[in-house]
PDB file of C-alpha atoms in Angstrom:
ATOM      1  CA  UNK A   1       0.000   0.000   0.000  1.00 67.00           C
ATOM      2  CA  UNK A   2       1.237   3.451  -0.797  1.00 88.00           C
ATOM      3  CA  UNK A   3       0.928   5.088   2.250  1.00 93.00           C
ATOM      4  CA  UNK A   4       1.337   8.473   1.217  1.00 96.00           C
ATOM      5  CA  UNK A   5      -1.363   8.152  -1.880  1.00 96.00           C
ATOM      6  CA  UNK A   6      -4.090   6.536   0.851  1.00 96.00           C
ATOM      7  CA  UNK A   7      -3.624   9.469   3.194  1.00 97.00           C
ATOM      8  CA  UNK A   8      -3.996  12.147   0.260  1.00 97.00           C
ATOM      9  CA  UNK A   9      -7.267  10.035  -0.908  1.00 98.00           C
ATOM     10  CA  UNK A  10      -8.599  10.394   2.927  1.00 98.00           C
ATOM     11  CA  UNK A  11      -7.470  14.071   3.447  1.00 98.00           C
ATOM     12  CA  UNK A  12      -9.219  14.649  -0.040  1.00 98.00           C
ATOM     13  CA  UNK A  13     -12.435  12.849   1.128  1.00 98.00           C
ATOM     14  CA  UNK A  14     -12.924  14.348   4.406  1.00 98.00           C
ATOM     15  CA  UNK A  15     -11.966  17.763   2.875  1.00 98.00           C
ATOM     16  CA  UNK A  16     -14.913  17.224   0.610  1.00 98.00           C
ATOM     17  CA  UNK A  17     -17.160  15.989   2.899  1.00 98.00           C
ATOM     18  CA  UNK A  18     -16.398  19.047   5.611  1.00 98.00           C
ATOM     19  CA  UNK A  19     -17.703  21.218   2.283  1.00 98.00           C
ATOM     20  CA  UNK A  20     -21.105  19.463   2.133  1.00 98.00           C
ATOM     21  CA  UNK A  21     -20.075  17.837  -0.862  1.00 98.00           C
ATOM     22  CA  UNK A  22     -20.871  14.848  -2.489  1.00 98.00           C
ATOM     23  CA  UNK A  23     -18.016  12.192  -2.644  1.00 98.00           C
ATOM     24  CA  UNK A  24     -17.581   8.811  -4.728  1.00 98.00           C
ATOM     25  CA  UNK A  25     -15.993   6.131  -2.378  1.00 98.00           C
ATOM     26  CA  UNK A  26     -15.186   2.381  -1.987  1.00 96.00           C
ATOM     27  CA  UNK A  27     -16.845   1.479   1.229  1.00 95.00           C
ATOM     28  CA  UNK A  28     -16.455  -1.471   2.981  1.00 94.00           C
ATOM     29  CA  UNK A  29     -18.683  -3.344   0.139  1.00 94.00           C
ATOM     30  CA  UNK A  30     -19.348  -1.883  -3.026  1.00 94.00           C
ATOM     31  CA  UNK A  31     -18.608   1.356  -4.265  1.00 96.00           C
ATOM     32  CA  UNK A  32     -20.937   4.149  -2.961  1.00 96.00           C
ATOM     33  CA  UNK A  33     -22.264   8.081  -3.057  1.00 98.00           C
ATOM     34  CA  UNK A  34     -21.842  10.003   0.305  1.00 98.00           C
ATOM     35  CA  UNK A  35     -22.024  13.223   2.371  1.00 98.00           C
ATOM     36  CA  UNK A  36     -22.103  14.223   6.156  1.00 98.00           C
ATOM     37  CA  UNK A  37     -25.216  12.045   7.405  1.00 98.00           C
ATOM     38  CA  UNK A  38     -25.979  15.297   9.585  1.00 98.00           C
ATOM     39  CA  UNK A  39     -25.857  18.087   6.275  1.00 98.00           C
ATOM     40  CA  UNK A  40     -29.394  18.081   5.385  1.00 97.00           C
ATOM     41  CA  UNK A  41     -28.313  20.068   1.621  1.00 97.00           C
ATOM     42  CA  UNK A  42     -25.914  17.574   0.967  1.00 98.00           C
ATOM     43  CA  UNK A  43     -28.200  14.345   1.503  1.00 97.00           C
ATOM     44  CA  UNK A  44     -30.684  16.461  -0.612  1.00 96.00           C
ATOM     45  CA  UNK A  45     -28.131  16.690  -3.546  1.00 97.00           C
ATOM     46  CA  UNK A  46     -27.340  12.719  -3.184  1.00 97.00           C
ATOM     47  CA  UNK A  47     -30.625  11.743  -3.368  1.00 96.00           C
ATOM     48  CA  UNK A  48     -30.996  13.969  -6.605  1.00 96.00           C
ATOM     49  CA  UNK A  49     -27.877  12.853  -8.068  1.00 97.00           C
ATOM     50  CA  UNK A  50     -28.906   9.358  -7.707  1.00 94.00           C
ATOM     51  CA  UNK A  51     -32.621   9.793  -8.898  1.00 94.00           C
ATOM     52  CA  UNK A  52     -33.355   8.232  -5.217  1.00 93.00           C
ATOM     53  CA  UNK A  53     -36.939   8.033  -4.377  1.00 92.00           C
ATOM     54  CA  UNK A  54     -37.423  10.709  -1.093  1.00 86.00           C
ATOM     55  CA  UNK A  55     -38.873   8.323   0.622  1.00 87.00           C
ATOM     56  CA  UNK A  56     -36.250   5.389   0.397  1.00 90.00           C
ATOM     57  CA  UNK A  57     -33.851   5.403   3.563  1.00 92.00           C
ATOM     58  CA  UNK A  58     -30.155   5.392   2.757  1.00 94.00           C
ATOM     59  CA  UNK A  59     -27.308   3.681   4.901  1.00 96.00           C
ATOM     60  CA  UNK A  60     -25.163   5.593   7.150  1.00 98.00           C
ATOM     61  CA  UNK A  61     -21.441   3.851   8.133  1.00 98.00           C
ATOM     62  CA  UNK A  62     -20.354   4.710  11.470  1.00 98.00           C
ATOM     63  CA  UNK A  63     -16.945   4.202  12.763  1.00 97.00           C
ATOM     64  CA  UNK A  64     -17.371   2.359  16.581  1.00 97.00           C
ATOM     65  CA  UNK A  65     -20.254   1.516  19.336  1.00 96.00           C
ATOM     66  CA  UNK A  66     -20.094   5.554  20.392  1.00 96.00           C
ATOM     67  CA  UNK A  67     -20.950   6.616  16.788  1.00 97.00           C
ATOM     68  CA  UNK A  68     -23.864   4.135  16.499  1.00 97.00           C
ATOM     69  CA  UNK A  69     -25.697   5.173  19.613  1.00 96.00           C
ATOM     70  CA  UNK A  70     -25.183   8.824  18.349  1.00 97.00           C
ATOM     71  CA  UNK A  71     -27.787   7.799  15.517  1.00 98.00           C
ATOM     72  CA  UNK A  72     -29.551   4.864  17.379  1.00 97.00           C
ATOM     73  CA  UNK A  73     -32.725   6.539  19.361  1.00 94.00           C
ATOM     74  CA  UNK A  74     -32.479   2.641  20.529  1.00 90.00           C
ATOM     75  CA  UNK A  75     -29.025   0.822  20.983  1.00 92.00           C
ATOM     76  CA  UNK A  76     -29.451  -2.731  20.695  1.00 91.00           C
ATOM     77  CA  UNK A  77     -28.355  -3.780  24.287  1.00 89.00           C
ATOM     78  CA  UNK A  78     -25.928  -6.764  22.642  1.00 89.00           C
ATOM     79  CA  UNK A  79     -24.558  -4.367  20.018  1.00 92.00           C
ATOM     80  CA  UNK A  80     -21.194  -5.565  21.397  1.00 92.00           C
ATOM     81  CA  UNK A  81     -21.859  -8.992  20.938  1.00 92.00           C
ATOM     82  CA  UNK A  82     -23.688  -8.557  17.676  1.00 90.00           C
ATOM     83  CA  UNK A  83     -20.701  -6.907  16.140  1.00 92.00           C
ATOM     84  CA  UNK A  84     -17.907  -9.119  17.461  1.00 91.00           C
ATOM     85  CA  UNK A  85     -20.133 -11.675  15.603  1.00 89.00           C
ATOM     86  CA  UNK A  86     -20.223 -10.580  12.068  1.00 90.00           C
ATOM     87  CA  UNK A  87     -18.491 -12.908   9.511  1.00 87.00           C
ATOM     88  CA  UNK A  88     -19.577 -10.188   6.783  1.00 92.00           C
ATOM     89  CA  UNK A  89     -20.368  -6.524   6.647  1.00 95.00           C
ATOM     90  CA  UNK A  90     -24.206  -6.196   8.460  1.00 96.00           C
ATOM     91  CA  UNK A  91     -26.212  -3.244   8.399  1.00 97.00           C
ATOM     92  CA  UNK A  92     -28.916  -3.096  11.771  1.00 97.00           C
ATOM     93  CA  UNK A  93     -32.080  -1.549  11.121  1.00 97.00           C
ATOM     94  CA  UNK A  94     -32.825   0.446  14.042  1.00 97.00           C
ATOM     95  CA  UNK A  95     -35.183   3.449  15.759  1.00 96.00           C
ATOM     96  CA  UNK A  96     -33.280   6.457  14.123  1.00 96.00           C
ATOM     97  CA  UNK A  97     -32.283   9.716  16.174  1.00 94.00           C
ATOM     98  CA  UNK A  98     -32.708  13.415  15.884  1.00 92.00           C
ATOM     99  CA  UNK A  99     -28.780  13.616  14.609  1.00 96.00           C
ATOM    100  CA  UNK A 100     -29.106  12.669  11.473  1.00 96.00           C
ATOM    101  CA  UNK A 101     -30.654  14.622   8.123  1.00 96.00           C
ATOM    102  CA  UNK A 102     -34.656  13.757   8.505  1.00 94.00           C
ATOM    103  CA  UNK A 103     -34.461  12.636   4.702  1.00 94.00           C
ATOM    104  CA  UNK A 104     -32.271   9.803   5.811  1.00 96.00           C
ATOM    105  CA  UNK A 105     -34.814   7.920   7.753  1.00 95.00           C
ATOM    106  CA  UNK A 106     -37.445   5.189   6.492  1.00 95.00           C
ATOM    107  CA  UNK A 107     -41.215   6.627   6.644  1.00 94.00           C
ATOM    108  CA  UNK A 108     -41.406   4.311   9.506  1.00 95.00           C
ATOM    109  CA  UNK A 109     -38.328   6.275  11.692  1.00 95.00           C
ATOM    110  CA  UNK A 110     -35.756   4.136  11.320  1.00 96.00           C
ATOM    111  CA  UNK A 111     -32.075   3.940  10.036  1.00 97.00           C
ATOM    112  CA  UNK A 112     -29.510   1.680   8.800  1.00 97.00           C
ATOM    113  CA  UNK A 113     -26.569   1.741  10.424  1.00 98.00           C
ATOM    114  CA  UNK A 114     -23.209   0.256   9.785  1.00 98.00           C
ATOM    115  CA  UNK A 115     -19.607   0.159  11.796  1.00 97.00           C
ATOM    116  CA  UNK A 116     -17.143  -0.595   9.283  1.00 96.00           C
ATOM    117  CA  UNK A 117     -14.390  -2.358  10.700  1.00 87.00           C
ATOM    118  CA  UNK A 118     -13.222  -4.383   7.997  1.00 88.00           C
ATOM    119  CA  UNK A 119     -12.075  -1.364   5.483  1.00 93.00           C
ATOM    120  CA  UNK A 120      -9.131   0.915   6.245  1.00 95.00           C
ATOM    121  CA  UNK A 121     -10.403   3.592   4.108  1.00 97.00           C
ATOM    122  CA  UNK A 122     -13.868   4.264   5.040  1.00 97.00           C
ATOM    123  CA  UNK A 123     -12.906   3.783   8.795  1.00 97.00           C
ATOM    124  CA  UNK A 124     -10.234   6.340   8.260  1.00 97.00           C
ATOM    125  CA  UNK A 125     -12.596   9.173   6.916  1.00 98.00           C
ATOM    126  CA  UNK A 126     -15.182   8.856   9.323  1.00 98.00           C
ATOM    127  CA  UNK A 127     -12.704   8.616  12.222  1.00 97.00           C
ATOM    128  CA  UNK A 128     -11.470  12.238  10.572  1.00 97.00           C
ATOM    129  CA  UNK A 129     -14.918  13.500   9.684  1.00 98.00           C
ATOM    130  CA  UNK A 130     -16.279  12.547  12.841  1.00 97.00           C
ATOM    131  CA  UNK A 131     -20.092  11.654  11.926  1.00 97.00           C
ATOM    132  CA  UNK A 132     -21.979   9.476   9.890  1.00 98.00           C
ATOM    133  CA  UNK A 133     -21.499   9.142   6.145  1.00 98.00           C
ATOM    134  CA  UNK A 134     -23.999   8.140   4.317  1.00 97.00           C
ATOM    135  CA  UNK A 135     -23.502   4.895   2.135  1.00 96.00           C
ATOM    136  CA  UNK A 136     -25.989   4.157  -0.551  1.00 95.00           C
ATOM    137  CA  UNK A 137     -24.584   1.509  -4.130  1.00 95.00           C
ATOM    138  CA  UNK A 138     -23.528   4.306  -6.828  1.00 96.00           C
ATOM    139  CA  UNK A 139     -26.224   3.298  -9.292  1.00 95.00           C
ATOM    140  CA  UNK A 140     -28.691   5.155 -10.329  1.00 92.00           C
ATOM    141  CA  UNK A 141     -31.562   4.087  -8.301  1.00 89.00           C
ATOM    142  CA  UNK A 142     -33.149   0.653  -9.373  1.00 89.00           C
ATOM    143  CA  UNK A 143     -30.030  -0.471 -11.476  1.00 93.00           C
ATOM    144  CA  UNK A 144     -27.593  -2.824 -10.036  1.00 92.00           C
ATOM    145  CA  UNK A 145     -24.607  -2.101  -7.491  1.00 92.00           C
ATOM    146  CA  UNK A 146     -20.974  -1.374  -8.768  1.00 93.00           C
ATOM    147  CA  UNK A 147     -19.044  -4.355  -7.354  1.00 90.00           C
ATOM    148  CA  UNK A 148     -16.176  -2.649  -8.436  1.00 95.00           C
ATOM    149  CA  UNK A 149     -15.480   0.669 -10.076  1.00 97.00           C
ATOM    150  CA  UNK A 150     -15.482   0.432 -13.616  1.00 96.00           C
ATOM    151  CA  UNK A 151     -19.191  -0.730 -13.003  1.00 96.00           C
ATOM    152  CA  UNK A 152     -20.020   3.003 -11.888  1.00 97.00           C
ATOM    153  CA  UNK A 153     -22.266   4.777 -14.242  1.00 95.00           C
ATOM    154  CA  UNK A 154     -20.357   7.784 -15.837  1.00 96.00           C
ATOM    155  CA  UNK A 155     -23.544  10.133 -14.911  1.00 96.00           C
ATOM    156  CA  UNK A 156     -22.273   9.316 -11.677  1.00 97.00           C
ATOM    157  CA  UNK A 157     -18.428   9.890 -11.713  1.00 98.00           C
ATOM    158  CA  UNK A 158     -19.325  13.276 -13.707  1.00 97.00           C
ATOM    159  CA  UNK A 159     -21.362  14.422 -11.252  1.00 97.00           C
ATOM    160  CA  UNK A 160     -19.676  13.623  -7.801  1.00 98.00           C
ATOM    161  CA  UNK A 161     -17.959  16.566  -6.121  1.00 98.00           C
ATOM    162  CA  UNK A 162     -15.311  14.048  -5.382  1.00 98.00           C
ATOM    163  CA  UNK A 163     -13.807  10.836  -6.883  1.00 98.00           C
ATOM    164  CA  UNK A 164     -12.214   8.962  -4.740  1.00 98.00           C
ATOM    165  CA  UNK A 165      -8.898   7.578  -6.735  1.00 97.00           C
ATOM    166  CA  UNK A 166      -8.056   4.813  -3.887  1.00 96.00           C
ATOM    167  CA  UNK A 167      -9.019   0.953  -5.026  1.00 96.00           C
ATOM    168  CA  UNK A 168     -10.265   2.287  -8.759  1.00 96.00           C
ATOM    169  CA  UNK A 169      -7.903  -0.527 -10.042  1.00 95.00           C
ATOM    170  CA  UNK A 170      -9.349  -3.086  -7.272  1.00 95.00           C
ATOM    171  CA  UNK A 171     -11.402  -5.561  -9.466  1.00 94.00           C
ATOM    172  CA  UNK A 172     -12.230  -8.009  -6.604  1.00 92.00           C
ATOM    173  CA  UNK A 173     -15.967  -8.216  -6.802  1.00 84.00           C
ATOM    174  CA  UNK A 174     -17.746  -6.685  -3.519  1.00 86.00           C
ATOM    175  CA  UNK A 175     -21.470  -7.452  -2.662  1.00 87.00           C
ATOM    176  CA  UNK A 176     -23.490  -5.637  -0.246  1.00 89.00           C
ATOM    177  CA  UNK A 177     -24.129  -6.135   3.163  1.00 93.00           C
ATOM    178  CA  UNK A 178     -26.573  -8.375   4.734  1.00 94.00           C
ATOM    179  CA  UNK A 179     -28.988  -6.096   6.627  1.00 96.00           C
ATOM    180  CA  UNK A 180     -31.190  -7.526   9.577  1.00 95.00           C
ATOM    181  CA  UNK A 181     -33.908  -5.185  11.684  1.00 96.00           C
ATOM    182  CA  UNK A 182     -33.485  -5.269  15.241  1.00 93.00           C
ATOM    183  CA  UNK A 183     -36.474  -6.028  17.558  1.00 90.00           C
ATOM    184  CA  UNK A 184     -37.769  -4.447  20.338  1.00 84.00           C
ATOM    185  CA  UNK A 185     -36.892  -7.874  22.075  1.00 84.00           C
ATOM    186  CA  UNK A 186     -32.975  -7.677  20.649  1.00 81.00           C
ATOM    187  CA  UNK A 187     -33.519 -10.527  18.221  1.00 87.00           C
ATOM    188  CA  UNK A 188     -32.788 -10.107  14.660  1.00 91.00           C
ATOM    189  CA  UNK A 189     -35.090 -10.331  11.538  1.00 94.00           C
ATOM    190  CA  UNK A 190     -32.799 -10.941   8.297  1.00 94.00           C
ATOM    191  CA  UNK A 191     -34.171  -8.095   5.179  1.00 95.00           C
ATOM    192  CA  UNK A 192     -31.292  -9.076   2.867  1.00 93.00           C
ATOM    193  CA  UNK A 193     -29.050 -12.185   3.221  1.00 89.00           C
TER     194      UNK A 193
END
């Protein structure tokens, strides 16, 4: 790894993202569209960018337990367990809170949340950026997820603020995560395997 390149791809990123601005990232599955999960403008410009339905929720990655209660009106109270647990990237479905960008939530109040652990980069910028960034597949909404970059829809690259340059070579297929809804009784109800 090229040290020096990686850290000018996360200063870049976060330097974007502090300007409300729309980046183009590798997250820790496929490749994605983000912005500050608390920037209400910016989420706006995502979802138009995308062609997003207003009322479809989008992801937010968070970097540790701290950051996920910050969005969580409801912490699971096994969090701990559930994350030391994880064979694969899992997004948890849960009550959202007031911290987040209203647009972000599912008509019913919840969010999708995410800690990445597994991926250097993404961890990096929201360690530096210090909230939420919001992960949603850059596609254009109802076409299929990039598993790697050249799969990105030019639309797309052409109209993020920011490309990120780091893992555009990377052609190891990603998928995206499994996502499971937490219920009221801690238990978990699988949405997509």
């Amino acid at each position: 790894m090229n040290s020096n390149f990686f850290r000018q791809e996360v200063d870049a990123a976060v330097d974007a993202l502090l300007l409300q601005q729309v980046i183009l990232y590798p997250t820790d599955t496929v490749w994605g569209l983000g912005c500050d999960a608390e920037v209400p403008p910016a989420v706006e410009r995502l979802y138009k960018l995308k062609s997003r339905p207003t009322d479809k929720a989008c992801i937010v990655l968070v970097a540790d337990e701290a950051m996920f209660a910050k969005y969580a009106a409801v912490v699971p109270p096994n969090l701990a367990g559930l994350l030391a647990g994880q064979e694969r990237p899992t997004t948890y479905i849960v009550p959202g809170s007031r911290h987040l960008a209203a647009k972000l939530l599912a008509p019913d109040g919840t969010i999708g949340l995410r800690v990445v652990s597994t991926d250097e980069f993404s961890h990096k910028v929201l360690r530096r950026l210090g909230h939420g960034l919001v992960s949603t597949s850059a596609n254009l909404s109802g076409e299929p997820a990039p598993a790697i970059y050249a799969d990105v829809a030019p639309a797309l690259v052409r109209g993020a603020d920011y490309v990120v340059s780091w893992r555009q070579q990377d052609v190891t297929p990603a998928i995206p995560s499994r996502v499971v809804r937490v219920r009221a009784d801690g238990g978990l109800e699988v949405v997509r395997a």
